[in-house]
């Protein structure tokens, strides 16, 4: 016999695709994916977002078509964002029953009955200044903003949303939304809170998608400092106490340590959002042929899942679901 006298040879379990799939520890499934959609006014509108190739602003009819196509690919949940016809100081269109998101919820519940409808609850897409709340000078007023968020969440529930997802990072909004939903008989509507949402440069392309870049200043007074993780646990603990059913970490790939700490500390349904900038980086590198896009996509999503995310919100949902269906495992 030549070579080393080894008893333990980890490579044994990597010799064939079949063996590798037997010992695989993390299995990504399309069931875990949530597909974000940007809903606009009009009919027959399908407008690509330049910094997010393959992602479109869609009118309600097109959002229904896109959801049906996603369902056919194996995606079972969508997350709706809206662009209103008009913006104002307080983002009043956020709670308008006739606005694109509320209309899309009703259409999807009717025409895509087996798809779970999640809605983003925030004011930034609806305010003329692009901030997530009501302002007093340059200060975002927490408690007044929460009242507006509650109206928006209730309007989503009235339209038929299964899950509302407050993304504003105001204090106390989960409890206020829970109480308002319950008072109106919507005790089955779940809350997925953006609990540990960081003040991130990776939201850049999203702000182009919904035209919500703040007119002045930034979001540092409410979104979290990227340097902190103990604070993420405090935010998550508060949202759970207030009644959140699912808690989210956002962005995803640069915050795997936070996902892992949140999951291993609380053992609650945990979501992670692979945000617009994460998507845009992969797309841009793929367009330059600098990365194998399909592999980089699945590797990133697997890493997010491996870190502890049960649910992954991703613009890649359709592509990933198709790739997973094709893949027999290598
Ligand atoms: C706020 C919201 C944002 C995102 C989701 N909800 C933007 C922000 O906080 O500025 C970002 C999503 C992404 O970048 O993909 N309504």
Coordinates of C-alpha atoms and ligand atoms in Angstrom, one line a residue:
X1 CA 0.0 0.0 0.0
X2 CA 1.3 3.4 -0.9
X3 CA 0.6 6.8 0.6
X4 CA -0.8 7.7 4.0
X5 CA -2.2 5.2 6.5
X6 CA -5.5 7.0 7.0
X7 CA -8.7 5.6 8.6
X8 CA -10.7 8.8 8.4
X9 CA -11.1 10.0 4.8
X10 CA -13.8 12.7 4.6
X11 CA -13.5 12.6 0.8
X12 CA -15.2 9.2 0.8
X13 CA -18.6 10.9 1.3
X14 CA -17.9 13.2 -1.6
X15 CA -17.2 10.6 -4.2
X16 CA -20.6 10.6 -6.0
X17 CA -23.5 12.8 -6.5
X18 CA -25.7 10.2 -4.8
X19 CA -23.5 10.0 -1.7
X20 CA -23.2 13.8 -1.5
X21 CA -26.9 14.2 -1.6
X22 CA -27.4 11.6 1.2
X23 CA -25.1 13.5 3.6
X24 CA -26.3 17.0 2.6
X25 CA -27.2 19.0 5.7
X26 CA -29.1 21.9 4.2
X27 CA -31.8 21.3 1.7
X28 CA -33.1 24.4 0.0
X29 CA -36.7 24.2 -1.1
X30 CA -38.9 26.4 -3.1
X31 CA -41.4 26.2 -0.2
X32 CA -39.1 28.6 1.7
X33 CA -39.1 31.3 -0.9
X34 CA -41.0 34.6 -1.0
X35 CA -41.1 36.6 -4.2
X36 CA -41.3 40.4 -3.9
X37 CA -43.4 42.3 -6.5
X38 CA -43.7 46.1 -7.2
X39 CA -47.3 47.0 -8.0
X40 CA -48.1 50.2 -9.9
X41 CA -51.2 51.9 -11.2
X42 CA -52.5 51.3 -14.7
X43 CA -53.2 48.3 -16.9
X44 CA -50.7 46.2 -18.9
X45 CA -47.7 47.9 -17.3
X46 CA -44.5 45.9 -17.1
X47 CA -41.6 48.2 -16.7
X48 CA -38.1 46.8 -16.0
X49 CA -36.1 48.3 -13.1
X50 CA -32.7 49.2 -14.6
X51 CA -30.6 48.3 -11.6
X52 CA -32.5 45.1 -11.1
X53 CA -32.6 43.2 -14.4
X54 CA -35.5 40.7 -14.5
X55 CA -37.5 42.7 -11.9
X56 CA -40.4 44.8 -13.1
X57 CA -42.9 47.4 -11.9
X58 CA -46.2 45.7 -12.6
X59 CA -49.8 46.8 -12.8
X60 CA -52.3 44.7 -11.0
X61 CA -53.2 42.5 -14.0
X62 CA -49.5 41.9 -14.7
X63 CA -48.8 41.2 -11.0
X64 CA -51.5 38.5 -11.2
X65 CA -49.9 37.0 -14.3
X66 CA -46.4 37.1 -12.7
X67 CA -47.7 35.5 -9.6
X68 CA -49.4 32.7 -11.6
X69 CA -46.2 32.1 -13.5
X70 CA -44.2 32.1 -10.2
X71 CA -46.7 29.6 -8.8
X72 CA -46.2 27.4 -11.8
X73 CA -42.4 27.6 -11.1
X74 CA -43.1 26.4 -7.5
X75 CA -43.1 29.7 -5.6
X76 CA -45.9 29.8 -3.1
X77 CA -45.7 33.3 -1.5
X78 CA -45.4 36.9 -2.7
X79 CA -44.5 40.1 -0.9
X80 CA -46.2 43.2 -2.3
X81 CA -44.8 46.7 -2.5
X82 CA -46.8 49.6 -3.9
X83 CA -46.2 52.7 -5.9
X84 CA -49.1 55.1 -5.4
X85 CA -50.4 57.5 -8.1
X86 CA -49.6 60.4 -5.8
X87 CA -47.4 61.0 -2.8
X88 CA -47.9 63.4 0.1
X89 CA -46.4 64.4 3.4
X90 CA -48.0 61.7 5.5
X91 CA -48.1 59.0 2.9
X92 CA -51.9 58.8 3.0
X93 CA -52.1 56.5 0.0
X94 CA -50.6 53.7 2.1
X95 CA -54.0 53.0 3.6
X96 CA -56.1 53.7 0.4
X97 CA -58.3 50.7 -0.3
X98 CA -58.1 51.6 -4.0
X99 CA -54.3 51.9 -4.2
X100 CA -52.3 49.4 -6.2
X101 CA -51.3 47.1 -3.3
X102 CA -54.8 46.8 -1.9
X103 CA -56.2 46.1 -5.4
X104 CA -53.5 43.5 -6.0
X105 CA -54.3 41.7 -2.8
X106 CA -57.9 41.4 -3.7
X107 CA -57.0 40.2 -7.3
X108 CA -54.5 37.7 -6.1
X109 CA -56.8 36.2 -3.4
X110 CA -59.4 35.7 -6.1
X111 CA -57.2 34.6 -9.0
X112 CA -54.2 32.9 -7.3
X113 CA -56.1 31.3 -4.4
X114 CA -53.3 29.0 -3.2
X115 CA -50.6 31.7 -3.1
X116 CA -49.8 33.3 0.3
X117 CA -50.0 37.1 0.1
X118 CA -47.6 39.1 2.3
X119 CA -47.6 42.9 2.3
X120 CA -44.9 45.4 3.1
X121 CA -46.2 48.0 5.6
X122 CA -44.2 51.2 5.5
X123 CA -44.7 54.8 4.5
X124 CA -41.5 55.5 2.5
X125 CA -43.1 54.5 -0.8
X126 CA -45.9 56.9 -0.1
X127 CA -44.4 60.0 1.3
X128 CA -43.3 62.9 -0.9
X129 CA -40.1 63.2 1.1
X130 CA -39.3 59.5 1.0
X131 CA -38.9 59.0 4.7
X132 CA -40.6 56.1 6.5
X133 CA -42.7 58.2 8.7
X134 CA -44.4 61.5 9.5
X135 CA -42.0 64.4 10.0
X136 CA -41.6 67.3 12.4
X137 CA -39.0 69.3 10.7
X138 CA -36.3 66.7 10.0
X139 CA -37.3 64.4 12.8
X140 CA -39.4 61.3 12.2
X141 CA -42.2 61.1 14.8
X142 CA -42.5 57.6 16.1
X143 CA -45.9 57.4 17.7
X144 CA -47.8 59.4 15.0
X145 CA -46.2 57.3 12.4
X146 CA -47.3 54.1 14.1
X147 CA -50.9 55.3 13.8
X148 CA -50.5 55.6 10.1
X149 CA -48.8 52.2 9.8
X150 CA -51.8 50.7 11.7
X151 CA -54.2 52.1 9.1
X152 CA -52.1 50.7 6.3
X153 CA -51.9 47.3 7.9
X154 CA -55.6 47.2 8.5
X155 CA -56.3 48.2 4.9
X156 CA -54.2 45.3 3.8
X157 CA -56.0 42.9 6.1
X158 CA -59.4 44.2 4.8
X159 CA -58.3 43.5 1.3
X160 CA -57.3 39.9 2.2
X161 CA -53.6 39.8 3.1
X162 CA -52.5 36.7 4.9
X163 CA -49.4 38.3 6.5
X164 CA -48.5 41.9 7.0
X165 CA -44.9 42.8 7.2
X166 CA -44.0 46.2 8.9
X167 CA -40.6 47.3 7.6
X168 CA -40.5 50.8 9.1
X169 CA -38.5 50.1 12.3
X170 CA -40.7 52.4 14.4
X171 CA -40.9 51.4 18.1
X172 CA -44.1 49.7 19.2
X173 CA -45.6 49.2 15.8
X174 CA -46.0 45.4 16.1
X175 CA -48.2 45.7 19.3
X176 CA -50.2 48.5 17.8
X177 CA -50.9 46.6 14.6
X178 CA -51.7 43.4 16.5
X179 CA -54.2 45.2 18.6
X180 CA -55.9 46.9 15.7
X181 CA -56.1 43.7 13.7
X182 CA -57.6 41.8 16.6
X183 CA -60.1 44.5 17.4
X184 CA -61.4 44.1 13.8
X185 CA -61.6 40.4 13.8
X186 CA -58.4 39.8 11.9
X187 CA -56.8 37.6 14.5
X188 CA -55.8 35.1 11.8
X189 CA -53.7 37.7 9.9
X190 CA -50.1 37.1 10.9
X191 CA -47.3 39.6 11.4
X192 CA -43.9 39.2 9.9
X193 CA -41.8 42.0 11.4
X194 CA -38.7 43.4 9.9
X195 CA -37.2 43.1 13.4
X196 CA -33.5 43.5 12.7
X197 CA -33.4 45.8 9.8
X198 CA -30.1 47.4 9.2
X199 CA -29.3 50.8 7.8
X200 CA -27.8 49.4 4.6
X201 CA -26.3 50.6 1.4
X202 CA -27.6 47.4 -0.2
X203 CA -31.2 48.9 -0.5
X204 CA -30.0 51.3 -3.2
X205 CA -31.7 49.6 -6.2
X206 CA -35.0 49.1 -4.3
X207 CA -35.2 52.9 -3.8
X208 CA -35.0 53.3 -7.6
X209 CA -37.7 50.7 -7.9
X210 CA -40.2 52.5 -5.7
X211 CA -38.8 56.0 -5.9
X212 CA -38.3 56.2 -2.1
X213 CA -34.8 57.7 -1.7
X214 CA -35.1 60.2 1.2
X215 CA -35.1 63.8 0.0
X216 CA -32.7 64.7 2.8
X217 CA -30.8 62.8 5.4
X218 CA -30.8 59.0 5.8
X219 CA -32.5 56.2 7.8
X220 CA -29.9 56.0 10.6
X221 CA -32.3 57.3 13.3
X222 CA -34.6 54.2 13.0
X223 CA -32.7 51.5 11.1
X224 CA -30.0 49.6 12.9
X225 CA -26.3 50.3 12.9
X226 CA -24.6 47.5 10.8
X227 CA -22.0 47.2 13.6
X228 CA -24.4 45.8 16.2
X229 CA -25.7 42.3 16.9
X230 CA -26.7 42.3 20.6
X231 CA -29.1 45.1 19.6
X232 CA -30.6 42.8 17.0
X233 CA -31.5 40.3 19.7
X234 CA -33.1 43.1 21.7
X235 CA -35.1 44.2 18.7
X236 CA -36.3 40.7 18.0
X237 CA -37.2 40.0 21.6
X238 CA -39.3 43.2 21.7
X239 CA -41.1 42.3 18.4
X240 CA -41.8 38.8 19.7
X241 CA -43.2 40.2 23.0
X242 CA -45.4 42.5 21.0
X243 CA -46.8 39.6 19.0
X244 CA -44.7 39.1 15.9
X245 CA -45.3 35.6 14.4
X246 CA -42.3 35.7 12.2
X247 CA -39.2 37.8 12.6
X248 CA -36.9 39.0 9.9
X249 CA -33.2 39.9 9.5
X250 CA -32.4 42.2 6.6
X251 CA -30.2 42.3 4.5
X252 CA -29.2 38.6 4.4
X253 CA -25.8 37.6 3.1
X254 CA -23.8 40.3 4.9
X255 CA -25.6 39.5 8.1
X256 CA -25.4 35.7 8.3
X257 CA -24.1 35.9 11.9
X258 CA -27.2 37.9 12.9
X259 CA -29.5 35.3 11.3
X260 CA -27.7 32.6 13.2
X261 CA -27.9 34.3 16.5
X262 CA -31.5 35.2 16.1
X263 CA -32.5 31.6 15.1
X264 CA -30.4 29.9 17.8
X265 CA -31.5 32.3 20.6
X266 CA -35.3 32.4 19.9
X267 CA -36.1 29.3 17.9
X268 CA -38.9 31.2 16.2
X269 CA -39.9 31.2 12.5
X270 CA -37.1 33.4 11.0
X271 CA -37.0 35.1 7.7
X272 CA -34.1 36.8 5.9
X273 CA -34.4 39.2 3.0
X274 CA -31.9 38.9 0.2
X275 CA -32.2 42.6 -0.7
X276 CA -32.0 44.5 -4.0
X277 CA -28.3 45.3 -3.7
X278 CA -27.4 41.6 -3.1
X279 CA -29.4 40.7 -6.2
X280 CA -28.0 43.5 -8.3
X281 CA -24.4 42.5 -7.4
X282 CA -24.9 38.9 -8.6
X283 CA -26.8 40.1 -11.8
X284 CA -24.1 42.6 -12.6
X285 CA -21.2 40.1 -12.2
X286 CA -23.2 37.5 -14.2
X287 CA -23.7 40.0 -17.0
X288 CA -20.0 40.5 -17.2
X289 CA -19.4 36.8 -17.2
X290 CA -17.5 37.1 -14.0
X291 CA -19.7 34.6 -12.1
X292 CA -21.7 31.5 -12.9
X293 CA -25.0 33.1 -11.9
X294 CA -27.0 29.9 -11.3
X295 CA -24.4 28.5 -8.9
X296 CA -23.8 31.8 -7.1
X297 CA -27.5 32.3 -6.7
X298 CA -28.0 28.8 -5.2
X299 CA -24.9 29.1 -3.1
X300 CA -26.0 32.4 -1.6
X301 CA -29.5 31.1 -0.9
X302 CA -28.2 27.9 0.6
X303 CA -25.9 29.9 2.9
X304 CA -28.8 32.1 4.1
X305 CA -30.8 29.0 4.8
X306 CA -27.9 27.2 6.5
X307 CA -27.4 30.2 8.8
X308 CA -30.9 29.7 10.1
X309 CA -33.4 31.4 7.9
X310 CA -36.6 29.3 7.4
X311 CA -38.0 31.8 5.0
X312 CA -36.0 33.6 2.3
X313 CA -37.4 36.7 0.5
X314 CA -35.6 37.0 -2.8
X315 CA -36.0 38.5 -6.3
X316 CA -34.4 35.2 -7.5
X317 CA -37.4 33.2 -6.2
X318 CA -38.6 32.1 -9.7
X319 CA -35.2 31.4 -11.0
X320 CA -34.2 29.5 -7.8
X321 CA -37.4 27.5 -7.8
X322 CA -36.8 26.4 -11.4
X323 CA -33.2 25.6 -10.7
X324 CA -34.1 23.5 -7.7
X325 CA -36.7 21.6 -9.7
X326 CA -34.1 20.8 -12.3
X327 CA -31.4 19.9 -9.9
X328 CA -31.0 16.3 -8.9
X329 CA -28.0 17.3 -6.7
X330 CA -24.3 17.3 -7.5
Ligands
LIG1 C1 -39.1 50.0 3.3 C2 -38.3 48.9 2.7 C3 -37.1 48.9 2.1 C4 -36.8 47.6 1.6 C5 -37.9 46.8 1.9 N1 -38.8 47.6 2.6 C6 -36.2 50.1 1.8 C7 -35.6 50.9 2.8 O1 -35.7 50.6 4.0 O2 -35.0 51.9 2.4 C8 -35.6 47.2 0.8 C9 -35.7 46.0 0.0 C10 -34.6 45.8 -0.9 O3 -33.6 46.5 -1.0 O4 -34.7 44.8 -1.7 N2 -40.4 50.0 2.9

